[in-house]
Tab-separated table of N, CA and C in Angstrom:
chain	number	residue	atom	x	y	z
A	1	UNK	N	82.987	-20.702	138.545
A	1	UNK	CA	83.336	-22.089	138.259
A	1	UNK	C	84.510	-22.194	137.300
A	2	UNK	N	84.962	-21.231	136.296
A	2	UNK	CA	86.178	-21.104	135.726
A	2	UNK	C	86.825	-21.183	136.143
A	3	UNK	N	87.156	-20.409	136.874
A	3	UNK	CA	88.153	-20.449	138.187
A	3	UNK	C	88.554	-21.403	138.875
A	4	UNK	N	87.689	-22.387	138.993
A	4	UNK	CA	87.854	-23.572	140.390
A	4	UNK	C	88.032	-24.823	138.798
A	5	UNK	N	88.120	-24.889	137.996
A	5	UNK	CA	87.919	-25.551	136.954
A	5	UNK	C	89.069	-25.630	136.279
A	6	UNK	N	89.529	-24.498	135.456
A	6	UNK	CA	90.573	-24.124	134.597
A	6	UNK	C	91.159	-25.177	133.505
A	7	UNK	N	90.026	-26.052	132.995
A	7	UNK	CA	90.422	-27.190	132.356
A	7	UNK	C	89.118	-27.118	131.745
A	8	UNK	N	89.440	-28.244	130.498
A	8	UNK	CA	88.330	-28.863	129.541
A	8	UNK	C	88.103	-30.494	130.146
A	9	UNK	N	86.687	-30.409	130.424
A	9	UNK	CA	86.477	-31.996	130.807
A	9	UNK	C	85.275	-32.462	129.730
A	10	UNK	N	86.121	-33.232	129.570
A	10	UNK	CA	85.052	-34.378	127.994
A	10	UNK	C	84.220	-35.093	129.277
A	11	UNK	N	83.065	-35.475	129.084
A	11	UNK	CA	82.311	-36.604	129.790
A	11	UNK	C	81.541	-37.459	128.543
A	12	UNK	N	81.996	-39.124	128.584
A	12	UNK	CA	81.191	-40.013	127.241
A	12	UNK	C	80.318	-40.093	128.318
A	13	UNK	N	79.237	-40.719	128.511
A	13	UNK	CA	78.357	-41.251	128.905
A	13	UNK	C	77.961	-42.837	128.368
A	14	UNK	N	78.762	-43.883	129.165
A	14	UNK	CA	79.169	-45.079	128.246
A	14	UNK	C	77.947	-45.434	127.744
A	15	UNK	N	76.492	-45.400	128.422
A	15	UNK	CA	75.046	-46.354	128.004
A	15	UNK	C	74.510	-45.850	126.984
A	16	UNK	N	74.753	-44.705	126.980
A	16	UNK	CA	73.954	-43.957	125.568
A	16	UNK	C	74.430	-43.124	124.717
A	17	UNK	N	76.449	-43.492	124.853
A	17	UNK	CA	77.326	-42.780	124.020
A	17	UNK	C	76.744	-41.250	123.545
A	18	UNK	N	76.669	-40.742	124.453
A	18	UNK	CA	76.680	-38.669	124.617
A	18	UNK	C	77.487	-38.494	124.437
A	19	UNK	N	77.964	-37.788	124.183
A	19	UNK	CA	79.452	-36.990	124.424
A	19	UNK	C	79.230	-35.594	125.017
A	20	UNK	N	79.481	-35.372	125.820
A	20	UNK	CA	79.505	-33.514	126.723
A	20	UNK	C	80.725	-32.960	126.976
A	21	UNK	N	80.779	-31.627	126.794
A	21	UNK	CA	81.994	-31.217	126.775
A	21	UNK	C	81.651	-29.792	127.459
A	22	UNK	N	82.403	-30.085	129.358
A	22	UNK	CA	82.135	-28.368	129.942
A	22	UNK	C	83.593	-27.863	129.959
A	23	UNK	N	83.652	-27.049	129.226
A	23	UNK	CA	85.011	-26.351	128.874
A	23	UNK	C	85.223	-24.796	130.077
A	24	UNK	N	85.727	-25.347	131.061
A	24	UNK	CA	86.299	-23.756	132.210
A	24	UNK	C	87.559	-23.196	131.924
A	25	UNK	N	87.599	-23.675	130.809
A	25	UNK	CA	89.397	-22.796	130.312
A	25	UNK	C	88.967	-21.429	129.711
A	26	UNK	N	88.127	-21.724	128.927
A	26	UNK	CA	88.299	-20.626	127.989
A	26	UNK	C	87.246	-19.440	127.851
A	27	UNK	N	87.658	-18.103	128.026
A	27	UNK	CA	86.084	-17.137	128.300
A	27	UNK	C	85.320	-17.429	129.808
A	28	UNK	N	84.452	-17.004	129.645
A	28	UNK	CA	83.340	-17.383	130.510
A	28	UNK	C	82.703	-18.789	130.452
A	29	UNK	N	83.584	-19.795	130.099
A	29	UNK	CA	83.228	-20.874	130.269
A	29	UNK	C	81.845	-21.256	128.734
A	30	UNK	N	81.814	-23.028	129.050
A	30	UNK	CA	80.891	-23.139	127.722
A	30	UNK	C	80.462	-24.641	128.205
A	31	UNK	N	79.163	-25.247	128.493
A	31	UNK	CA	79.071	-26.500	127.698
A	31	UNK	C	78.492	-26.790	126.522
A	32	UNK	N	78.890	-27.688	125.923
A	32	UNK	CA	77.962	-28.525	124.735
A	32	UNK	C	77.980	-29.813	124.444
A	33	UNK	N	77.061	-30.501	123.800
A	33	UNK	CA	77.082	-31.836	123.477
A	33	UNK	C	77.863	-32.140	122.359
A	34	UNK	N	79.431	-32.099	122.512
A	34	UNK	CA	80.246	-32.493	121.219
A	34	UNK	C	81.191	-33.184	121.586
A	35	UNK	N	82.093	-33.573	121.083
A	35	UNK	CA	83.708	-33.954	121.526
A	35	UNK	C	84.455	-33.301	121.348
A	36	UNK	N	85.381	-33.063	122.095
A	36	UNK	CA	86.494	-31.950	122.069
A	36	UNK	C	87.521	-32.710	122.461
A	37	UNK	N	88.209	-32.936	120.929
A	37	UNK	CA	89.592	-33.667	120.868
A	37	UNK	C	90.578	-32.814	121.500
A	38	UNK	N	90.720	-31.411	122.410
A	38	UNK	CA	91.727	-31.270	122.886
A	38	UNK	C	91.292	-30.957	124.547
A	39	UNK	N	90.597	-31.857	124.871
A	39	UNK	CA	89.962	-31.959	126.521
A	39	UNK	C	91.193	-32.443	127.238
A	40	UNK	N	91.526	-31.536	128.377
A	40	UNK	CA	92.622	-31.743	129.248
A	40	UNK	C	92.331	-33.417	129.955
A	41	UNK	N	90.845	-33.695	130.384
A	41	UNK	CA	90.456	-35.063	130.887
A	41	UNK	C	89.347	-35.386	130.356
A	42	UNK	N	89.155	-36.568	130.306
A	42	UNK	CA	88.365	-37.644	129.653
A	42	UNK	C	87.430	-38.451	130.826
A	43	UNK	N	86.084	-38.297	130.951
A	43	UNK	CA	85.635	-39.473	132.399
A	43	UNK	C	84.854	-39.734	131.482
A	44	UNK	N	84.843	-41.088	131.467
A	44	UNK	CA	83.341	-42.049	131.333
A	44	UNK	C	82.956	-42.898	131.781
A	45	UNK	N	81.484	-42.646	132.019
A	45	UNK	CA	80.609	-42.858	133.101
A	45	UNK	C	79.441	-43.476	132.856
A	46	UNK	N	78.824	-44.150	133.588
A	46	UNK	CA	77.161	-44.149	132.834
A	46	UNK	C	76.291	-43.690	133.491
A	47	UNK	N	75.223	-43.376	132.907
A	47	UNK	CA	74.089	-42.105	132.521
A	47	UNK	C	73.386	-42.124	134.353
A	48	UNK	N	73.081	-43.024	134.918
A	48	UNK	CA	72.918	-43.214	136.551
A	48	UNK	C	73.978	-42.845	137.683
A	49	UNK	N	74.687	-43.484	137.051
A	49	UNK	CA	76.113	-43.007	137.990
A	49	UNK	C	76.583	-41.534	138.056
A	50	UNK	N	76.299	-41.260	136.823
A	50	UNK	CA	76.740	-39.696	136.365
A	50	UNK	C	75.709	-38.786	136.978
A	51	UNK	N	74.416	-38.988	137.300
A	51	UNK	CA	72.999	-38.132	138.199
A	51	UNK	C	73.754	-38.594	139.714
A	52	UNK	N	73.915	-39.864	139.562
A	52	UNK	CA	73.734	-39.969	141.561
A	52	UNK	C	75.213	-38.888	141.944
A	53	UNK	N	76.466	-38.547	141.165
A	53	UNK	CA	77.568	-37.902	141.446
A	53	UNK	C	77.367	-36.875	141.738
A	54	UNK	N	76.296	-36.047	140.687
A	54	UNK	CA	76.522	-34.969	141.124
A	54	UNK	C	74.568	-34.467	141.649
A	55	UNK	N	74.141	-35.250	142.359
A	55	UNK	CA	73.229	-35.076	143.128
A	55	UNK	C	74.169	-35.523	144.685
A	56	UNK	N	75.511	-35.597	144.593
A	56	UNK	CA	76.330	-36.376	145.780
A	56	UNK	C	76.002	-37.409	146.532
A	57	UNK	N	75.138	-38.643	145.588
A	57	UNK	CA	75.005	-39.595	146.395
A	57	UNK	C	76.215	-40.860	145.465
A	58	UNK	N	77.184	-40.877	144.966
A	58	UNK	CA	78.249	-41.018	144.727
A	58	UNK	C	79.149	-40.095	144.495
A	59	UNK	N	80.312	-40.615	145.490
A	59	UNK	CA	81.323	-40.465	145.404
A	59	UNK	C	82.715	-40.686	144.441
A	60	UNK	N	83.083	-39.885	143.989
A	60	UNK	CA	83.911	-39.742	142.558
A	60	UNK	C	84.775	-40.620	142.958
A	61	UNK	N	85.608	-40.285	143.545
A	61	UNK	CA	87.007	-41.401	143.841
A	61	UNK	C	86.291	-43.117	144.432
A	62	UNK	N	84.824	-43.242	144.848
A	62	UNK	CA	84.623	-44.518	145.091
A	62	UNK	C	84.058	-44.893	143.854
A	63	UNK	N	83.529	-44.020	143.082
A	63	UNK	CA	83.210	-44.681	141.345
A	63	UNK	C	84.384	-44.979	140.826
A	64	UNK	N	85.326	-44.241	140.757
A	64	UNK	CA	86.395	-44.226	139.893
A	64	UNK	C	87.347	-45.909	140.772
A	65	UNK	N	87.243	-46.070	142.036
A	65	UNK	CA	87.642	-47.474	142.388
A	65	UNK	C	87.279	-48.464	142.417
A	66	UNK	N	85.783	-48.196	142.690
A	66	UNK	CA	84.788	-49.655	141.895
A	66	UNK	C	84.270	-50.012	140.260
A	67	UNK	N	85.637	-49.271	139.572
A	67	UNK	CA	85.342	-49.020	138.047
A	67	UNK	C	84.248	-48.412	137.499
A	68	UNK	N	83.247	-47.574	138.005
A	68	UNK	CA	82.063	-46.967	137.495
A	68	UNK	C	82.840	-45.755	136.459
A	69	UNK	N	83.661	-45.489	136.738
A	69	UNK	CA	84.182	-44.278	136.711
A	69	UNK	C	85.867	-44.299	135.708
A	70	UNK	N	85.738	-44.002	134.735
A	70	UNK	CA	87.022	-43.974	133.898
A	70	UNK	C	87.752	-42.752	133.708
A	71	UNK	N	89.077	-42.538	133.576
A	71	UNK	CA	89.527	-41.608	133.298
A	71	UNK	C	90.593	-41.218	132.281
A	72	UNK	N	90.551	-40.929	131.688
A	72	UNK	CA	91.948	-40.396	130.524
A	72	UNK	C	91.935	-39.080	130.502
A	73	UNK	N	93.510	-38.995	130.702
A	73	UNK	CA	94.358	-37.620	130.502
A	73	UNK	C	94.384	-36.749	132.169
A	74	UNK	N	94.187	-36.281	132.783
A	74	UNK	CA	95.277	-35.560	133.646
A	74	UNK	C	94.197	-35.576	135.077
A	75	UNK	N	94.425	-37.040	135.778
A	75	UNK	CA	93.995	-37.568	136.750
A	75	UNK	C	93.482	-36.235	137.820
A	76	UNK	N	94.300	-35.393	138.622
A	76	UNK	CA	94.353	-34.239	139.466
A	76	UNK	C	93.247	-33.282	138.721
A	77	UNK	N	92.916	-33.216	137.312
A	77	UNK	CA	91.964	-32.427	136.893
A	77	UNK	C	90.553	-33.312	137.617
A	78	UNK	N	90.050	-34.197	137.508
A	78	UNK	CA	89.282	-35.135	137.536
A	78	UNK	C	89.020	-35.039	138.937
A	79	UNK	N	89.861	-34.857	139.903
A	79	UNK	CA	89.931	-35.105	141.391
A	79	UNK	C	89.224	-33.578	142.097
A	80	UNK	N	89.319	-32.588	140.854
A	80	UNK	CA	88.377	-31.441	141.155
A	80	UNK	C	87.042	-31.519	140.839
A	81	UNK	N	86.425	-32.145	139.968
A	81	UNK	CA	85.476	-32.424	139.757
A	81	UNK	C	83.982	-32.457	140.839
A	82	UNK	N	84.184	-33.200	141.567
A	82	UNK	CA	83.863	-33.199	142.757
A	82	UNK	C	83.402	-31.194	143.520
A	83	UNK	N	84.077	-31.227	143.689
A	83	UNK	CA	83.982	-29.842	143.849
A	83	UNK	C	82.976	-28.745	143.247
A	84	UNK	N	83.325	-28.903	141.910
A	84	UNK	CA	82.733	-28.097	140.837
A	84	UNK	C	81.310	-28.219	140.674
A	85	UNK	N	81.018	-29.886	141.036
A	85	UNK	CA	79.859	-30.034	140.743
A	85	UNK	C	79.064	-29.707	141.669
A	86	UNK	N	79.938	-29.763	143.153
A	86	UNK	CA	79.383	-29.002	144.335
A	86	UNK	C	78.908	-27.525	144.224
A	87	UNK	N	80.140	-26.426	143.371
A	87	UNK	CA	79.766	-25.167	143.876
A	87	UNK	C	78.836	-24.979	142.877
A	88	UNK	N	78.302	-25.994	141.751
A	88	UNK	CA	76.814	-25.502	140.858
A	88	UNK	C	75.867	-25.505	141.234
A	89	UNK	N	75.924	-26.518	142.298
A	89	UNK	CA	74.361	-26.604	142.916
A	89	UNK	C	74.123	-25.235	143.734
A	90	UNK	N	75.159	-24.609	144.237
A	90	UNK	CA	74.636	-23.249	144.932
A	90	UNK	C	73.849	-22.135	143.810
């Protein structure tokens, strides 16, 4: 998943202000529940929306167009996402 990743993605979780941070840049990869002021992208989401995505019963780019779905800092990182969350479930 480093590999297919190669970025830091912050996730807020707008309903219950979490902050998560899965970092595939660096090492063997890392998550934790912090903020990481130097996250390549920024999504925030809320706490339902964020289960149904990556159980794939939403779709990232249709959250992100019916506003469920926010983004700051480097859009094309975000657009992998999708993916990633795919090859975890294997």
């Amino acid at each position: 998943l480093v590999k297919a990743g190669v970025a830091i993605f912050q996730f807020v979780i707008s309903d219950t202000d979490t902050k998560f941070c899965l970092d595939l840049k660096n090492g063997n990869g890392s998550a934790s529940f912090e903020e990481n002021p130097s996250a390549d992208v920024t999504i925030t989401i809320a706490d339902a929306d964020m289960v149904a995505m990556a159980e794939g019963k939403l779709d990232g780019m249709q959250a992100f167009m019916g506003g469920k779905l926010k983004i700051k800092g480097n859009m094309m990182l975000a657009q992998k996402l999708q993916g990633i969350l795919e090859a975890a479930k294997k």
